[in-house]
Amino acid sequence: MLQTMFSKPFSRFFIFGSFLSIFFTQTLSAKITLVTSLPDIKYIAEQVAGDRADVSGMIRGMDDPHFVMTRPDFLVKLSEADVLCVIGLDLEIGWIPYLQQQSRNIKIQKGQPGYCDTSFGVKILGEPTVMMDRSMGDMHIYGNPHYWNDPINAIQMAQNVKNALTRVDPLNGEYYEGNFNTFKKRLIQLTKEEMKKMEPYFGLKVAVFHDQFVYLASRFKFNANLTIEERPGVPPSVRYMDQVISYMIAEKIKIILIGPYHNPKYAEYVSSKVAGSVVVTMPVSVGSSPEALTYEDTLRLMLQKIRDASDKTK
């Protein structure tokens, strides 16, 4: 009789306890879903998230982040995301806001815990000092958005990703913090090593097609202020390119840097008029060339290309 009285409540308690155990086990083991706009953020996020998140990106390293044709799978990814990480500064303004809205995912909207603007805390260069309008080309009113090419900025990006992951997954906060600190140490060491290699090239002047190397130049002490683009996103006129040619000849500038997604014909035209000059296609993002498999590889490769071009044109 006594056994009968207690068997049913005990069974209910055992079943309820088993349910709670399964629920919490599943909750603790469930991975965060993180989506990034650029492959560079994807790589950084993978270093911080480790095995606690499924990280995916939307575009490839050879794609132009200013002009992206959206695809249905982008929308699927965002509709299921816990975290969305972007470069910000209006770099992705032509495609990310539309996808956010269409995803109907409240977690990744601007101002929500799952929205991560990796530019937060970065010292932005090239902020405009005059009023701008669309006649001036594809101008960025918040400053130059190509900040990820500075490894010190990449550390800040990683911290922003870590903060976003911790907001949505606080139970794994210490894990993300540990991964972040490990990645930070790697990038500090990388910066020291590459800075030493660049010392003989401090002050080197290069021309660029698009103003996307200013952060790389600022960190590693070379000059990349001469652009072949007359206005961002607008093909340069022959008259303007002739002015660039005259300046390159006068200043003995022999290197032109371009991104993998830019039409090389303008840089090649300028180079053809400047004796001994070379056009160097730079791997500006992870995955933009077969050798650029990691952020560290990409940075080393860009700086090596600059050094090789300088040695070649002396």
mmCIF file of C-alpha atoms in Angstrom:
data_model
loop_
_atom_site.group_PDB
_atom_site.id
_atom_site.type_symbol
_atom_site.label_atom_id
_atom_site.label_comp_id
_atom_site.label_asym_id
_atom_site.label_seq_id
_atom_site.Cartn_x
_atom_site.Cartn_y
_atom_site.Cartn_z
ATOM 1 C CA MET A 1 0.000 0.000 0.000
ATOM 2 C CA LEU A 2 2.783 2.407 0.963
ATOM 3 C CA GLN A 3 4.646 1.574 -2.244
ATOM 4 C CA THR A 4 1.501 2.194 -4.291
ATOM 5 C CA MET A 5 0.952 5.590 -2.656
ATOM 6 C CA PHE A 6 4.408 6.861 -3.595
ATOM 7 C CA SER A 7 5.001 5.158 -6.937
ATOM 8 C CA LYS A 8 2.878 7.494 -9.094
ATOM 9 C CA PRO A 9 4.175 10.809 -7.664
ATOM 10 C CA PHE A 10 7.713 9.445 -7.852
ATOM 11 C CA SER A 11 7.183 8.449 -11.476
ATOM 12 C CA ARG A 12 5.812 11.889 -12.316
ATOM 13 C CA PHE A 13 8.795 13.533 -10.598
ATOM 14 C CA PHE A 14 11.228 11.245 -12.410
ATOM 15 C CA ILE A 15 9.618 11.981 -15.800
ATOM 16 C CA PHE A 16 9.529 15.729 -15.135
ATOM 17 C CA GLY A 17 13.151 15.697 -13.990
ATOM 18 C CA SER A 18 14.193 13.761 -17.079
ATOM 19 C CA PHE A 19 12.385 16.287 -19.269
ATOM 20 C CA LEU A 20 14.188 19.192 -17.597
ATOM 21 C CA SER A 21 17.516 17.419 -18.002
ATOM 22 C CA ILE A 22 16.926 16.858 -21.719
ATOM 23 C CA PHE A 23 15.690 20.440 -22.186
ATOM 24 C CA PHE A 24 18.690 22.045 -20.512
ATOM 25 C CA THR A 25 21.127 19.679 -22.235
ATOM 26 C CA GLN A 26 19.685 20.636 -25.614
ATOM 27 C CA THR A 27 19.704 24.334 -24.692
ATOM 28 C CA LEU A 28 23.324 24.239 -23.585
ATOM 29 C CA SER A 29 24.442 22.281 -26.646
ATOM 30 C CA ALA A 30 22.468 24.313 -29.204
ATOM 31 C CA LYS A 31 24.744 26.362 -31.426
ATOM 32 C CA ILE A 32 24.336 30.044 -32.188
ATOM 33 C CA THR A 33 23.756 30.868 -35.841
ATOM 34 C CA LEU A 34 25.901 33.817 -36.947
ATOM 35 C CA VAL A 35 25.805 35.363 -40.438
ATOM 36 C CA THR A 36 28.316 37.880 -41.796
ATOM 37 C CA SER A 37 28.272 40.198 -44.771
ATOM 38 C CA LEU A 38 31.986 39.959 -45.684
ATOM 39 C CA PRO A 39 34.337 36.940 -45.606
ATOM 40 C CA ASP A 40 36.777 38.858 -43.402
ATOM 41 C CA ILE A 41 34.163 39.126 -40.651
ATOM 42 C CA LYS A 42 33.317 35.458 -41.190
ATOM 43 C CA TYR A 43 36.927 34.460 -40.563
ATOM 44 C CA ILE A 44 37.168 36.691 -37.491
ATOM 45 C CA ALA A 45 33.861 35.362 -36.143
ATOM 46 C CA GLU A 46 35.035 31.766 -36.603
ATOM 47 C CA GLN A 47 38.101 32.493 -34.468
ATOM 48 C CA VAL A 48 35.983 33.948 -31.659
ATOM 49 C CA ALA A 49 32.992 31.589 -31.832
ATOM 50 C CA GLY A 50 34.976 28.371 -32.067
ATOM 51 C CA ASP A 51 32.692 25.356 -31.939
ATOM 52 C CA ARG A 52 29.842 27.186 -30.170
ATOM 53 C CA ALA A 53 28.381 28.790 -33.295
ATOM 54 C CA ASP A 54 27.634 27.982 -36.901
ATOM 55 C CA VAL A 55 29.198 30.857 -38.876
ATOM 56 C CA SER A 56 28.380 31.585 -42.514
ATOM 57 C CA GLY A 57 29.034 34.473 -44.878
ATOM 58 C CA MET A 58 27.114 35.939 -47.779
ATOM 59 C CA ILE A 59 29.641 37.199 -50.334
ATOM 60 C CA ARG A 60 33.042 35.987 -51.515
ATOM 61 C CA GLY A 61 36.405 37.701 -51.220
ATOM 62 C CA MET A 62 36.492 38.597 -54.920
ATOM 63 C CA ASP A 63 33.050 40.241 -54.796
ATOM 64 C CA ASP A 64 32.662 44.009 -54.593
ATOM 65 C CA PRO A 65 30.906 44.683 -51.247
ATOM 66 C CA HIS A 66 29.565 48.005 -52.545
ATOM 67 C CA PHE A 67 27.485 46.364 -55.272
ATOM 68 C CA VAL A 68 25.963 42.992 -54.416
ATOM 69 C CA MET A 69 23.213 41.118 -56.230
ATOM 70 C CA THR A 70 21.120 39.541 -53.486
ATOM 71 C CA ARG A 71 20.188 35.853 -53.680
ATOM 72 C CA PRO A 72 17.359 33.842 -52.090
ATOM 73 C CA ASP A 73 19.812 31.958 -49.869
ATOM 74 C CA PHE A 74 20.887 35.262 -48.284
ATOM 75 C CA LEU A 75 17.323 35.738 -47.068
ATOM 76 C CA VAL A 76 17.098 32.172 -45.787
ATOM 77 C CA LYS A 77 20.309 32.638 -43.795
ATOM 78 C CA LEU A 78 19.162 35.895 -42.236
ATOM 79 C CA SER A 79 15.711 34.584 -41.363
ATOM 80 C CA GLU A 80 17.381 31.899 -39.212
ATOM 81 C CA ALA A 81 20.257 33.980 -37.781
ATOM 82 C CA ASP A 82 20.794 34.761 -34.106
ATOM 83 C CA VAL A 83 23.535 37.286 -34.965
ATOM 84 C CA LEU A 84 24.251 39.409 -38.042
ATOM 85 C CA CYS A 85 27.684 41.041 -38.318
ATOM 86 C CA VAL A 86 28.332 43.830 -40.845
ATOM 87 C CA ILE A 87 31.091 46.300 -41.713
ATOM 88 C CA GLY A 88 28.705 49.238 -41.379
ATOM 89 C CA LEU A 89 29.487 52.852 -42.335
ATOM 90 C CA ASP A 90 26.996 52.347 -45.207
ATOM 91 C CA LEU A 91 29.331 49.978 -47.076
ATOM 92 C CA GLU A 92 26.497 47.450 -47.453
ATOM 93 C CA ILE A 93 23.699 50.026 -47.651
ATOM 94 C CA GLY A 94 22.618 48.806 -51.092
ATOM 95 C CA TRP A 95 21.756 45.294 -49.909
ATOM 96 C CA ILE A 96 21.923 44.538 -46.168
ATOM 97 C CA PRO A 97 19.048 46.802 -44.951
ATOM 98 C CA TYR A 98 16.721 45.327 -47.587
ATOM 99 C CA LEU A 99 17.603 41.767 -46.549
ATOM 100 C CA GLN A 100 17.159 42.594 -42.868
ATOM 101 C CA GLN A 101 13.695 43.946 -43.514
ATOM 102 C CA GLN A 102 12.631 41.054 -45.724
ATOM 103 C CA SER A 103 13.958 38.444 -43.289
ATOM 104 C CA ARG A 104 11.330 39.455 -40.686
ATOM 105 C CA ASN A 105 13.856 38.385 -38.054
ATOM 106 C CA ILE A 106 13.596 40.832 -35.157
ATOM 107 C CA LYS A 107 16.797 39.481 -33.526
ATOM 108 C CA ILE A 108 19.105 40.929 -36.189
ATOM 109 C CA GLN A 109 17.539 44.339 -36.702
ATOM 110 C CA LYS A 110 19.580 47.438 -35.911
ATOM 111 C CA GLY A 111 19.569 48.104 -32.178
ATOM 112 C CA GLN A 112 18.742 44.506 -31.245
ATOM 113 C CA PRO A 113 21.159 42.207 -29.332
ATOM 114 C CA GLY A 114 21.876 40.122 -32.438
ATOM 115 C CA TYR A 115 22.931 43.070 -34.612
ATOM 116 C CA CYS A 116 26.697 43.618 -34.705
ATOM 117 C CA ASP A 117 28.268 46.609 -36.460
ATOM 118 C CA THR A 118 31.959 45.724 -36.374
ATOM 119 C CA SER A 119 33.008 49.351 -36.940
ATOM 120 C CA PHE A 120 32.033 50.258 -33.354
ATOM 121 C CA GLY A 121 35.094 51.631 -31.543
ATOM 122 C CA VAL A 122 37.259 51.792 -34.685
ATOM 123 C CA LYS A 123 39.037 55.064 -35.448
ATOM 124 C CA ILE A 124 37.504 55.938 -38.806
ATOM 125 C CA LEU A 125 39.615 57.687 -41.437
ATOM 126 C CA GLY A 126 38.436 59.869 -44.288
ATOM 127 C CA GLU A 127 35.380 61.369 -42.651
ATOM 128 C CA PRO A 128 34.104 64.085 -45.032
ATOM 129 C CA THR A 129 34.619 67.705 -44.048
ATOM 130 C CA VAL A 130 32.158 69.146 -46.590
ATOM 131 C CA MET A 131 28.529 68.522 -47.498
ATOM 132 C CA MET A 132 28.136 65.759 -50.061
ATOM 133 C CA ASP A 133 25.535 64.649 -52.576
ATOM 134 C CA ARG A 134 25.177 61.850 -55.140
ATOM 135 C CA SER A 135 26.804 63.963 -57.871
ATOM 136 C CA MET A 136 30.077 63.343 -56.034
ATOM 137 C CA GLY A 137 29.844 59.608 -56.696
ATOM 138 C CA ASP A 138 29.518 56.700 -54.283
ATOM 139 C CA MET A 139 30.669 58.695 -51.282
ATOM 140 C CA HIS A 140 30.608 57.325 -47.732
ATOM 141 C CA ILE A 141 29.214 60.010 -45.450
ATOM 142 C CA TYR A 142 30.509 58.266 -42.306
ATOM 143 C CA GLY A 143 34.093 57.879 -43.527
ATOM 144 C CA ASN A 144 36.157 55.253 -45.308
ATOM 145 C CA PRO A 145 34.661 51.783 -44.595
ATOM 146 C CA HIS A 146 37.677 49.653 -45.607
ATOM 147 C CA TYR A 147 38.999 49.554 -42.051
ATOM 148 C CA TRP A 148 39.364 45.764 -41.828
ATOM 149 C CA ASN A 149 42.744 45.912 -43.656
ATOM 150 C CA ASP A 150 44.364 47.239 -40.465
ATOM 151 C CA PRO A 151 45.025 44.310 -38.084
ATOM 152 C CA ILE A 152 44.585 46.512 -35.024
ATOM 153 C CA ASN A 153 41.111 47.348 -36.302
ATOM 154 C CA ALA A 154 40.529 43.620 -36.800
ATOM 155 C CA ILE A 155 41.110 43.193 -33.058
ATOM 156 C CA GLN A 156 38.343 45.714 -32.367
ATOM 157 C CA MET A 157 36.128 43.896 -34.871
ATOM 158 C CA ALA A 158 36.758 40.633 -33.024
ATOM 159 C CA GLN A 159 35.836 42.299 -29.742
ATOM 160 C CA ASN A 160 32.564 43.525 -31.243
ATOM 161 C CA VAL A 161 31.793 40.014 -32.484
ATOM 162 C CA LYS A 162 32.644 38.598 -29.048
ATOM 163 C CA ASN A 163 30.312 41.103 -27.380
ATOM 164 C CA ALA A 164 27.465 40.201 -29.745
ATOM 165 C CA LEU A 165 27.940 36.477 -29.142
ATOM 166 C CA THR A 166 27.971 37.045 -25.394
ATOM 167 C CA ARG A 167 24.776 39.102 -25.569
ATOM 168 C CA VAL A 168 22.840 36.279 -27.195
ATOM 169 C CA ASP A 169 24.708 33.411 -25.521
ATOM 170 C CA PRO A 170 25.895 34.600 -22.075
ATOM 171 C CA LEU A 171 26.473 31.041 -20.792
ATOM 172 C CA ASN A 172 29.448 30.750 -23.173
ATOM 173 C CA GLY A 173 30.784 34.234 -22.466
ATOM 174 C CA GLU A 174 34.040 33.031 -20.899
ATOM 175 C CA TYR A 175 34.668 30.702 -23.835
ATOM 176 C CA TYR A 176 34.276 33.554 -26.325
ATOM 177 C CA GLU A 177 36.492 35.779 -24.188
ATOM 178 C CA GLY A 178 39.262 33.173 -24.201
ATOM 179 C CA ASN A 179 39.095 32.737 -27.976
ATOM 180 C CA PHE A 180 39.120 36.496 -28.453
ATOM 181 C CA ASN A 181 42.248 36.910 -26.311
ATOM 182 C CA THR A 182 44.040 34.170 -28.256
ATOM 183 C CA PHE A 183 43.153 35.796 -31.586
ATOM 184 C CA LYS A 184 44.162 39.222 -30.283
ATOM 185 C CA LYS A 185 47.633 37.926 -29.344
ATOM 186 C CA ARG A 186 48.058 36.448 -32.828
ATOM 187 C CA LEU A 187 47.194 39.732 -34.525
ATOM 188 C CA ILE A 188 49.459 41.779 -32.276
ATOM 189 C CA GLN A 189 52.345 39.444 -33.095
ATOM 190 C CA LEU A 190 51.466 39.584 -36.800
ATOM 191 C CA THR A 191 51.456 43.388 -36.728
ATOM 192 C CA LYS A 192 54.882 43.511 -35.069
ATOM 193 C CA GLU A 193 56.371 41.069 -37.589
ATOM 194 C CA GLU A 194 54.957 42.846 -40.638
ATOM 195 C CA MET A 195 55.861 46.295 -39.333
ATOM 196 C CA LYS A 196 59.486 45.215 -39.066
ATOM 197 C CA LYS A 197 59.434 43.922 -42.654
ATOM 198 C CA MET A 198 57.926 47.202 -43.859
ATOM 199 C CA GLU A 199 60.482 49.469 -42.168
ATOM 200 C CA PRO A 200 62.653 49.840 -45.315
ATOM 201 C CA TYR A 201 59.510 50.865 -47.239
ATOM 202 C CA PHE A 202 58.200 53.510 -44.826
ATOM 203 C CA GLY A 203 57.193 56.593 -46.822
ATOM 204 C CA LEU A 204 56.735 54.672 -50.085
ATOM 205 C CA LYS A 205 54.206 56.402 -52.373
ATOM 206 C CA VAL A 206 51.707 54.374 -54.356
ATOM 207 C CA ALA A 207 48.676 55.200 -56.479
ATOM 208 C CA VAL A 208 45.395 53.316 -56.040
ATOM 209 C CA PHE A 209 42.370 52.851 -58.226
ATOM 210 C CA HIS A 210 39.823 53.041 -55.380
ATOM 211 C CA ASP A 211 40.481 54.594 -51.982
ATOM 212 C CA GLN A 212 40.494 51.277 -50.106
ATOM 213 C CA PHE A 213 44.069 50.983 -48.855
ATOM 214 C CA VAL A 214 44.192 54.026 -46.572
ATOM 215 C CA TYR A 215 43.995 51.940 -43.358
ATOM 216 C CA LEU A 216 46.659 49.505 -44.521
ATOM 217 C CA ALA A 217 48.860 52.449 -45.504
ATOM 218 C CA SER A 218 48.258 54.300 -42.254
ATOM 219 C CA ARG A 219 49.203 51.283 -40.130
ATOM 220 C CA PHE A 220 52.285 50.272 -42.139
ATOM 221 C CA LYS A 221 53.477 53.788 -42.938
ATOM 222 C CA PHE A 222 53.262 54.099 -46.705
ATOM 223 C CA ASN A 223 51.321 56.681 -48.707
ATOM 224 C CA ALA A 224 48.229 55.684 -50.729
ATOM 225 C CA ASN A 225 46.431 58.987 -51.198
ATOM 226 C CA LEU A 226 46.499 59.286 -55.009
ATOM 227 C CA THR A 227 43.369 57.728 -56.560
ATOM 228 C CA ILE A 228 42.716 57.009 -60.226
ATOM 229 C CA GLU A 229 38.982 57.173 -59.564
ATOM 230 C CA GLU A 230 37.951 60.793 -59.999
ATOM 231 C CA ARG A 231 34.788 60.117 -58.002
ATOM 232 C CA PRO A 232 34.088 56.863 -56.120
ATOM 233 C CA GLY A 233 32.155 54.408 -58.256
ATOM 234 C CA VAL A 234 32.375 56.618 -61.366
ATOM 235 C CA PRO A 235 34.763 55.816 -64.262
ATOM 236 C CA PRO A 236 37.510 58.460 -64.474
ATOM 237 C CA SER A 237 37.737 60.836 -67.407
ATOM 238 C CA VAL A 238 40.793 60.854 -69.666
ATOM 239 C CA ARG A 239 41.474 64.417 -68.556
ATOM 240 C CA TYR A 240 41.597 63.389 -64.912
ATOM 241 C CA MET A 241 43.748 60.321 -65.626
ATOM 242 C CA ASP A 242 46.203 62.551 -67.483
ATOM 243 C CA GLN A 243 46.496 64.644 -64.329
ATOM 244 C CA VAL A 244 47.190 61.481 -62.322
ATOM 245 C CA ILE A 245 49.861 60.478 -64.856
ATOM 246 C CA SER A 246 51.577 63.860 -64.588
ATOM 247 C CA TYR A 247 51.562 63.645 -60.806
ATOM 248 C CA MET A 248 52.950 60.091 -60.798
ATOM 249 C CA ILE A 249 55.786 61.105 -63.103
ATOM 250 C CA ALA A 250 56.590 64.188 -61.028
ATOM 251 C CA GLU A 251 56.517 62.258 -57.719
ATOM 252 C CA LYS A 252 58.214 59.137 -59.142
ATOM 253 C CA ILE A 253 55.263 56.908 -58.202
ATOM 254 C CA LYS A 254 55.645 53.536 -59.909
ATOM 255 C CA ILE A 255 53.040 51.335 -58.188
ATOM 256 C CA ILE A 256 49.268 51.228 -58.741
ATOM 257 C CA LEU A 257 47.150 49.104 -56.387
ATOM 258 C CA ILE A 258 43.726 47.792 -57.413
ATOM 259 C CA GLY A 259 41.158 45.434 -55.904
ATOM 260 C CA PRO A 260 40.302 42.097 -57.556
ATOM 261 C CA TYR A 261 36.804 43.267 -58.524
ATOM 262 C CA HIS A 262 37.766 46.536 -60.238
ATOM 263 C CA ASN A 263 38.108 46.961 -64.000
ATOM 264 C CA PRO A 264 41.896 47.060 -64.555
ATOM 265 C CA LYS A 265 41.751 48.992 -67.828
ATOM 266 C CA TYR A 266 41.964 52.416 -66.186
ATOM 267 C CA ALA A 267 44.967 51.473 -64.044
ATOM 268 C CA GLU A 268 46.594 49.820 -67.057
ATOM 269 C CA TYR A 269 46.074 52.963 -69.153
ATOM 270 C CA VAL A 270 47.743 55.106 -66.511
ATOM 271 C CA SER A 271 50.566 52.601 -66.090
ATOM 272 C CA SER A 272 51.188 52.550 -69.844
ATOM 273 C CA LYS A 273 51.961 56.284 -69.677
ATOM 274 C CA VAL A 274 54.275 56.075 -66.653
ATOM 275 C CA ALA A 275 57.530 54.359 -67.593
ATOM 276 C CA GLY A 276 58.537 51.462 -65.359
ATOM 277 C CA SER A 277 55.291 51.411 -63.387
ATOM 278 C CA VAL A 278 53.315 48.282 -62.454
ATOM 279 C CA VAL A 279 49.687 47.464 -61.631
ATOM 280 C CA VAL A 280 49.321 45.209 -58.582
ATOM 281 C CA THR A 281 46.072 43.365 -57.903
ATOM 282 C CA MET A 282 45.664 43.106 -54.156
ATOM 283 C CA PRO A 283 43.835 40.351 -52.232
ATOM 284 C CA VAL A 284 41.773 42.802 -50.224
ATOM 285 C CA SER A 285 39.645 40.172 -48.468
ATOM 286 C CA VAL A 286 39.893 36.596 -47.246
ATOM 287 C CA GLY A 287 39.290 34.295 -50.195
ATOM 288 C CA SER A 288 39.992 36.900 -52.874
ATOM 289 C CA SER A 289 42.890 34.791 -54.173
ATOM 290 C CA PRO A 290 43.848 31.106 -53.758
ATOM 291 C CA GLU A 291 46.608 32.035 -51.300
ATOM 292 C CA ALA A 292 44.441 34.321 -49.136
ATOM 293 C CA LEU A 293 42.806 31.631 -47.023
ATOM 294 C CA THR A 294 42.996 33.419 -43.655
ATOM 295 C CA TYR A 295 43.012 37.014 -42.482
ATOM 296 C CA GLU A 296 46.672 36.683 -41.564
ATOM 297 C CA ASP A 297 47.554 35.201 -44.974
ATOM 298 C CA THR A 298 45.690 38.017 -46.717
ATOM 299 C CA LEU A 299 47.512 40.748 -44.823
ATOM 300 C CA ARG A 300 50.942 39.167 -45.330
ATOM 301 C CA LEU A 301 50.260 38.673 -49.025
ATOM 302 C CA MET A 302 49.187 42.297 -49.576
ATOM 303 C CA LEU A 303 52.255 43.709 -47.866
ATOM 304 C CA GLN A 304 54.571 41.282 -49.660
ATOM 305 C CA LYS A 305 53.105 42.334 -53.004
ATOM 306 C CA ILE A 306 53.835 45.974 -52.158
ATOM 307 C CA ARG A 307 57.419 45.192 -51.165
ATOM 308 C CA ASP A 308 57.987 43.086 -54.294
ATOM 309 C CA ALA A 309 56.573 45.825 -56.527
ATOM 310 C CA SER A 310 58.763 48.425 -54.861
ATOM 311 C CA ASP A 311 61.880 46.313 -55.353
ATOM 312 C CA LYS A 312 60.929 45.654 -58.974
ATOM 313 C CA THR A 313 60.418 49.324 -59.857
ATOM 314 C CA LYS A 314 63.552 50.746 -58.227
#
